[in-house]
XYZ file of C-alpha atoms in Angstrom:
280
model
C -33.732 -20.099 19.228
C -31.044 -19.195 16.933
C -31.741 -16.914 14.971
C -31.788 -18.236 10.844
C -31.688 -14.538 9.302
C -31.048 -10.878 10.707
C -35.146 -10.074 10.648
C -36.487 -9.264 13.924
C -37.981 -12.687 15.599
C -41.665 -13.088 13.986
C -42.931 -12.027 17.573
C -41.961 -8.759 16.739
C -42.782 -8.287 13.073
C -46.506 -9.538 14.821
C -46.334 -6.815 16.387
C -44.799 -3.727 14.845
C -47.074 -4.225 11.604
C -50.478 -5.794 13.930
C -50.034 -9.147 12.050
C -53.489 -10.218 14.801
C -54.332 -14.125 13.617
C -57.848 -13.195 11.666
C -60.295 -16.628 11.991
C -61.912 -15.763 9.094
C -59.053 -15.964 6.885
C -57.868 -19.706 8.892
C -54.873 -17.969 9.579
C -52.832 -19.499 13.063
C -49.134 -18.065 12.990
C -45.867 -19.618 13.748
C -43.808 -17.730 15.883
C -40.897 -20.510 15.972
C -37.979 -19.763 13.446
C -36.385 -23.160 13.693
C -39.786 -25.270 13.646
C -40.483 -24.184 9.734
C -36.713 -24.246 9.510
C -37.033 -27.613 9.879
C -40.449 -27.141 8.050
C -38.792 -26.290 4.967
C -36.345 -29.049 4.728
C -38.627 -32.036 5.214
C -39.074 -30.350 1.191
C -36.004 -31.275 0.719
C -33.347 -30.243 -1.136
C -34.667 -26.555 -2.923
C -31.222 -24.975 -4.280
C -32.127 -25.678 -7.689
C -35.784 -25.342 -7.675
C -38.676 -22.752 -7.117
C -41.253 -23.182 -4.539
C -44.849 -22.011 -4.362
C -46.023 -20.418 -0.966
C -49.416 -20.013 -0.149
C -50.355 -17.530 2.773
C -47.123 -16.684 3.767
C -49.021 -14.945 7.003
C -46.122 -12.780 9.029
C -43.155 -14.908 6.719
C -42.148 -17.233 8.218
C -42.082 -20.634 6.457
C -41.192 -18.163 3.749
C -37.904 -17.466 5.783
C -36.891 -21.026 6.549
C -37.691 -21.850 3.046
C -35.294 -19.123 1.834
C -32.921 -19.466 5.044
C -32.754 -23.410 3.727
C -31.734 -22.652 0.332
C -34.688 -21.866 -2.183
C -33.765 -20.889 -5.918
C -36.710 -18.537 -5.269
C -39.872 -18.277 -3.800
C -43.878 -17.517 -3.986
C -45.266 -16.406 -1.900
C -48.932 -16.134 -2.641
C -51.001 -13.642 0.657
C -54.885 -12.699 0.077
C -54.161 -10.686 3.952
C -52.688 -6.804 2.628
C -52.295 -6.593 6.321
C -48.780 -8.423 6.059
C -47.554 -7.663 2.703
C -45.167 -4.954 4.494
C -43.732 -7.670 5.976
C -43.078 -9.844 3.685
C -41.506 -6.643 1.933
C -38.808 -6.666 4.177
C -38.217 -10.202 3.996
C -37.724 -9.067 0.226
C -34.950 -6.771 0.825
C -33.099 -9.212 3.016
C -33.470 -11.925 -0.265
C -33.467 -10.182 -3.379
C -33.873 -10.756 -5.972
C -34.996 -14.679 -4.548
C -38.494 -13.979 -3.305
C -41.666 -12.535 -5.513
C -44.856 -11.550 -3.762
C -48.727 -11.372 -4.662
C -51.398 -10.135 -3.042
C -54.382 -12.033 -4.063
C -56.597 -15.243 -3.723
C -54.438 -18.532 -4.244
C -57.755 -19.900 -5.459
C -57.521 -17.519 -8.311
C -53.785 -17.039 -9.351
C -52.192 -19.305 -12.080
C -48.537 -19.783 -10.078
C -47.581 -21.621 -13.938
C -46.896 -17.794 -14.859
C -44.713 -17.296 -11.440
C -42.308 -20.096 -11.985
C -39.721 -21.610 -13.276
C -39.475 -26.014 -13.119
C -38.953 -27.792 -10.754
C -41.334 -26.628 -8.938
C -42.095 -27.740 -5.437
C -45.240 -26.288 -2.686
C -44.842 -25.684 0.759
C -47.081 -24.272 2.998
C -49.131 -23.658 6.151
C -52.429 -24.031 4.320
C -55.105 -21.816 5.851
C -57.438 -24.158 7.198
C -60.259 -22.744 5.512
C -58.925 -23.460 1.496
C -56.329 -26.682 2.413
C -57.595 -28.931 1.146
C -59.085 -27.565 -2.078
C -55.831 -26.818 -2.847
C -54.757 -29.836 -2.470
C -57.471 -31.628 -4.480
C -56.662 -28.714 -7.442
C -53.161 -30.345 -7.105
C -53.815 -33.255 -7.234
C -56.439 -33.993 -9.815
C -54.311 -30.894 -13.357
C -55.367 -32.422 -16.585
C -51.847 -33.598 -17.525
C -49.949 -35.130 -15.504
C -47.145 -35.015 -14.174
C -47.864 -31.984 -12.908
C -46.000 -29.187 -12.950
C -44.823 -29.991 -9.086
C -42.603 -32.244 -7.772
C -43.375 -31.962 -4.761
C -46.155 -31.154 -1.948
C -44.636 -30.024 1.891
C -48.117 -28.690 3.719
C -49.492 -28.264 7.274
C -52.742 -29.513 7.756
C -54.921 -30.474 10.471
C -54.040 -34.034 11.701
C -57.357 -35.398 10.999
C -56.858 -34.169 6.958
C -53.630 -35.022 7.244
C -54.945 -38.830 8.417
C -57.087 -38.635 5.503
C -54.835 -38.191 2.715
C -52.663 -41.232 3.900
C -54.602 -43.201 5.247
C -54.888 -47.221 4.530
C -58.195 -49.108 3.278
C -60.700 -50.162 6.352
C -60.111 -47.425 8.755
C -62.287 -44.612 9.953
C -59.625 -41.902 8.162
C -59.707 -43.675 4.778
C -61.640 -41.921 1.239
C -61.538 -40.092 -1.079
C -58.659 -38.167 -0.129
C -57.091 -41.053 0.860
C -57.393 -42.493 -2.952
C -56.511 -39.119 -4.906
C -53.518 -38.214 -3.245
C -51.926 -41.985 -3.840
C -52.817 -43.077 -6.767
C -50.503 -40.597 -7.983
C -48.386 -39.684 -5.479
C -45.915 -41.667 -2.669
C -47.913 -39.573 0.621
C -45.978 -39.522 4.011
C -46.906 -37.964 7.537
C -43.302 -36.172 8.338
C -43.952 -34.117 11.255
C -46.136 -33.256 14.486
C -46.952 -30.011 15.692
C -49.379 -29.640 19.283
C -51.087 -26.503 19.388
C -49.018 -24.432 21.911
C -46.719 -23.930 18.464
C -49.058 -21.003 16.831
C -50.624 -18.554 17.658
C -53.285 -17.815 18.519
C -52.769 -21.885 19.634
C -55.596 -23.496 17.187
C -57.731 -26.447 18.928
C -56.706 -29.362 16.992
C -53.196 -30.703 16.531
C -51.667 -30.213 13.237
C -49.350 -32.355 10.766
C -46.785 -31.876 8.028
C -47.315 -33.868 4.762
C -45.479 -34.682 2.220
C -46.338 -35.722 -1.101
C -43.960 -36.650 -3.892
C -46.100 -36.944 -8.035
C -45.177 -40.400 -9.287
C -44.421 -39.974 -12.991
C -46.902 -42.528 -13.507
C -50.355 -42.905 -11.681
C -49.574 -46.065 -9.373
C -52.131 -47.726 -11.446
C -54.333 -47.003 -14.828
C -57.791 -45.653 -14.838
C -59.198 -42.550 -17.075
C -59.234 -40.016 -14.443
C -62.229 -37.806 -14.207
C -64.367 -41.364 -14.482
C -62.386 -42.862 -11.530
C -62.944 -38.648 -9.432
C -66.435 -39.333 -10.041
C -66.734 -42.800 -9.030
C -65.107 -42.310 -5.892
C -67.182 -39.700 -4.747
C -70.159 -41.163 -5.056
C -69.201 -43.946 -3.961
C -67.719 -42.573 -0.283
C -70.493 -39.606 -0.315
C -72.829 -41.967 1.149
C -69.962 -44.698 3.268
C -71.952 -46.865 4.727
C -74.024 -47.806 2.084
C -72.939 -51.198 0.069
C -71.330 -50.253 -3.465
C -74.117 -51.538 -5.334
C -76.568 -49.062 -3.499
C -74.142 -46.737 -3.771
C -73.244 -46.454 -7.179
C -76.092 -47.323 -8.464
C -76.537 -43.795 -10.700
C -73.786 -44.183 -11.669
C -74.925 -46.766 -14.179
C -77.500 -49.204 -15.024
C -75.568 -51.836 -14.838
C -73.688 -51.055 -11.814
C -73.197 -54.475 -10.346
C -72.300 -56.479 -13.163
C -69.132 -53.610 -12.510
C -68.554 -53.834 -9.849
C -67.741 -57.535 -10.321
C -66.037 -57.341 -13.918
C -63.630 -55.004 -11.440
C -63.070 -57.794 -8.823
C -65.230 -55.508 -5.667
C -68.055 -57.518 -3.763
C -71.331 -55.599 -4.383
C -71.552 -56.025 -1.160
C -68.917 -54.442 0.014
C -68.780 -51.252 1.136
C -66.417 -47.866 -0.430
C -64.211 -48.036 2.889
C -63.002 -52.070 2.268
C -62.289 -51.365 -1.314
C -58.223 -51.154 -2.146
C -57.210 -48.258 -4.550
C -56.156 -50.892 -6.859
C -59.612 -52.261 -7.256
C -60.612 -48.672 -7.164
C -59.115 -48.066 -10.357
C -60.189 -51.141 -11.972
C -63.615 -50.075 -11.897
C -63.158 -47.162 -13.435
C -62.009 -48.709 -16.451
C -64.671 -50.901 -16.354
C -67.135 -48.079 -15.819
C -65.676 -46.152 -18.935
C -66.603 -48.409 -21.533
C -69.049 -47.622 -23.968
């Protein structure tokens, strides 16, 4: 394994700082620095960007992002045990790494970032989906980020890129593909991590679109999609009956058969339904 910087190998860093991964924090550490640099490259040219990283742990991906030329990295880490290891990285890359010890769900990253901004992270498994949904559903669009390069459990990654008719197709696919281009760009086996998780992982790259793919009121679309997929096996007229008394008429007006199930309906039709639901 070739070195990407002058810092010690990650196994040595973990041993020095006694950083055993904690299941309660959803931690699985990537130790191969060539692999973390490869993930960083999936984020594109970072030389003119600030990068937000959530859950850096001992800093494998952090080092990859910095070695690949990120203008600046903001690393948000909840585990206080990891801060000394991250401070050593900051000393090696003066002025380019800011570390916040805190909860990513409670911190406003915009107070610490200068656009353009990209997000890259090996997300902790226990908060990954919630963070993604937040990033995809801001009040205003375009968002503060240009792209997201995120590692998830393989099952979650497949849900993000799923197409209508597949078992994985649902709310996550619709929210992601409405406002972004989403692709799985890298797959990783359990053995790439310490400790090895029980499932494979994958890196998803999402590029924000300047405008949503189809017009729709964001709040209404989110509400309708959540209700539709809450009861996947039901026909849409039954799953959405609580959304409007004339739901069957609104489904027909949107070009959707009331007897269809949510997993059969493409994004464009859901957007049309959201527009119909938004009418008085």
